[in-house]
Amino acid sequence: MDHIFMPIMEALKNHKQKDPVSFHVPGHKNGFLNSYMDLSFDFTELTGLDDFHAPEGCIAEAENMLSDVYETVESKFLINGSTVGNLIMILGTLSKGDVVFVQRNCHKSVLNALKMAEVFPVFLAPDVDKRTQTATLFSVQTLKKAFAAYPGCKAVIFTYPTYYGMTGSFQELAMIARSHGSWVLVDEAHGAHFTMNEKELPVSALQMGADIVVQSAHKMLPAMTMGAYLHIQSEKIDRGKIHFYLQALQSSSPSYPIMASLDYARSYLALYEEKDHAYSIDVKKRIIQLLEAKGFTCIIVDDPYKLLVRVEGLTGYNVQELFEAAGVYIELADPCQVLLIFPLLKAGESSFEELAVEKLKNLQMKKEKAAALLPDILQSKYVSALALPYNEHSRYKKKAVSLEKAIGSVSAEMVIPYPPGIPLVMEGESISINHIETIKWLMKQGAHFHGGSQLNEQKIVVFRKEN
């Protein structure tokens, strides 16, 4: 296929060239009522622009071209991000009561989908990479132990790569899952670019045994926020069920700018050459040299477009403040470090590096005495189930109690440091003293939370039996 062609973009351009008068939604009337933003491509499903939920024209052609790039059975555009992709992937393959193995450091959208599907999740604790101080994939031994305890597992849900760009031994784990007859479902939100250069980048889960893969195109490719892809890689998947949830969970008023950006991102990826990758990595190397010359510690991860940066004696939140004071905004901060995500530049595109260097030259190093160590939150059990399964939650009332009194109780809400959006405490999980110590420590460091509705009052919501 000629991947320089972008069917949705061309259809929008053709429609715009007609200089049409809008008597249709959206209310800005092709941008006429909003001069602050370029909304001229924000059309609705008009003649010649196809139908998102029943594509036969430019959208169907664009999705076919997406499938060609990723070499899949079928690929679909998502306009509600990887969040809706994870919901579709799980609801479209699992049934009530199914046993499912889930990577403990998954995104909250995976847990929401599991609750909606009313399955029985078994959580597999990840290994911890000491060099990066981050959770990675679970081990082969942990997966084998899980299958020994729960041989009827319907699916194994992976997060590959991690938010921090770590990959682990996914291929071996996928082979074990498939040998037990389990679906291999993958949240590959941060790996949409892995297919472009198999020599230099990690390999996509699509090439290593995954049945369904969800990718956030907006994270690593030049797509608009909320633009994502869902890929079906197995002929055995019930595609009719997947298609139902694609329509049921996504807006019936889809965003054409998001779809057009997904079309553009596909073309950009397909035409991205080795010289472009080499140039991007050279830019990254020069920025690393600048940071290290100022005394920052840079840590390379599996994904060459990501970088961890630390300062001895400072938390990541402190380091974030240093970057922001210089006008540089990073992806995330955690107790140990900050994460930088580099762009996929085309060879010779110098403006990004010029601006970055100009800002980073103003970066002022600061050191303090060593910060307190983050409490160890890893569970002792590498294979664990919820203390209170999802299907029993409705039998209990909820009550907010102090953090200290919550120890030993079952949490009625998720507590999620955000970013990266990985639950510290899950709904239905028994609350340990390590959980409470970690919550207090993170709050003291200024971490932001999703869930934990009453943490500001030093309280957490727990389940209690109805009287």
C-alpha angles and dihedrals in degrees: 000000000000101000094187085077117089109192098192093045091049092049091051092047091050091051093046091051089062086068088224126199110230120229090156140073140315099073097226088073099226090321095308092124096041116052093167095075134039099246097153092115095047095106130148129234099300131159108295095018097084129222120280094211096042104027119188103145135035095345092051090048092049092050090049089053089049089054089050092055094049095036094231137152088242136348129196136193117241121203097186098058131246087308092074089039091059091048091051094045094052100037090045095056108028135066135205112290097015115146109237130184112220131188105244092224094057126136118269091247089067091055092047089053092049091052092049090049091049092224128154106252122203112196122219114205113230126233116249121234105220094201095057097026089228137123114251133176123321117259130260088246092055092050092048090049090052093052090048089056097038109025093168095065110152099199145000114219115206134190104213122199105013120237086262094056099256119143113181125182097323097149094057091046092049091051091053091049093049092047087060092050095252126143114247106222118181134197097203094167093146098040107068089118097052094097096061100077118012092181095058105025135052115271119258118249085240088073094043107059106287118150097199128012129189120200133187100223089185093061101062105004127062096264129126121265111278091029112128143152133232116201127194111202102170127073088208094066114107096243092182090062091047090050091052092056092043087062098035097052102036127074119271085216100060123193112248093195089057092047092047090051090052089052089050093047090053091051092045091052094045091052096042107119135203090253089057092051092047091051092049092051091049089054089051091050092053092050090049089053090052092050094046091049087059091052101261120138114231122200122198118219133192094270105068091208092065131071135185118214127194142175119206110246095018131095119231088254089059090049090050089057090053092053094045092049086061092048095257118128118200130203098247145338126217132177092280109032151339128262122226121195116203124210127247095247126192115236111279097016097136104165095086093052093044093054093042093051092047090055097039092053086068092053109122118208117224129178131193134179114289116292121236114274119257110250116252105259099175113122116238091227112076091194115041142155129210116279087226115030119226094250091060098050093092091062091066136068123222130239134179113231134173116275092249094051091048094070108114093015125110115254116239093195141039119253109205127179103217123239113053091032097219111141116246091188122022127210106261094024124124111248115235131196088251090058091053094045090050094048091051092047093049092047090052090052091052099253118169119232138203112204117009089106095191103032090117086066092048089251137120129198116244136178121257128180119257114254 
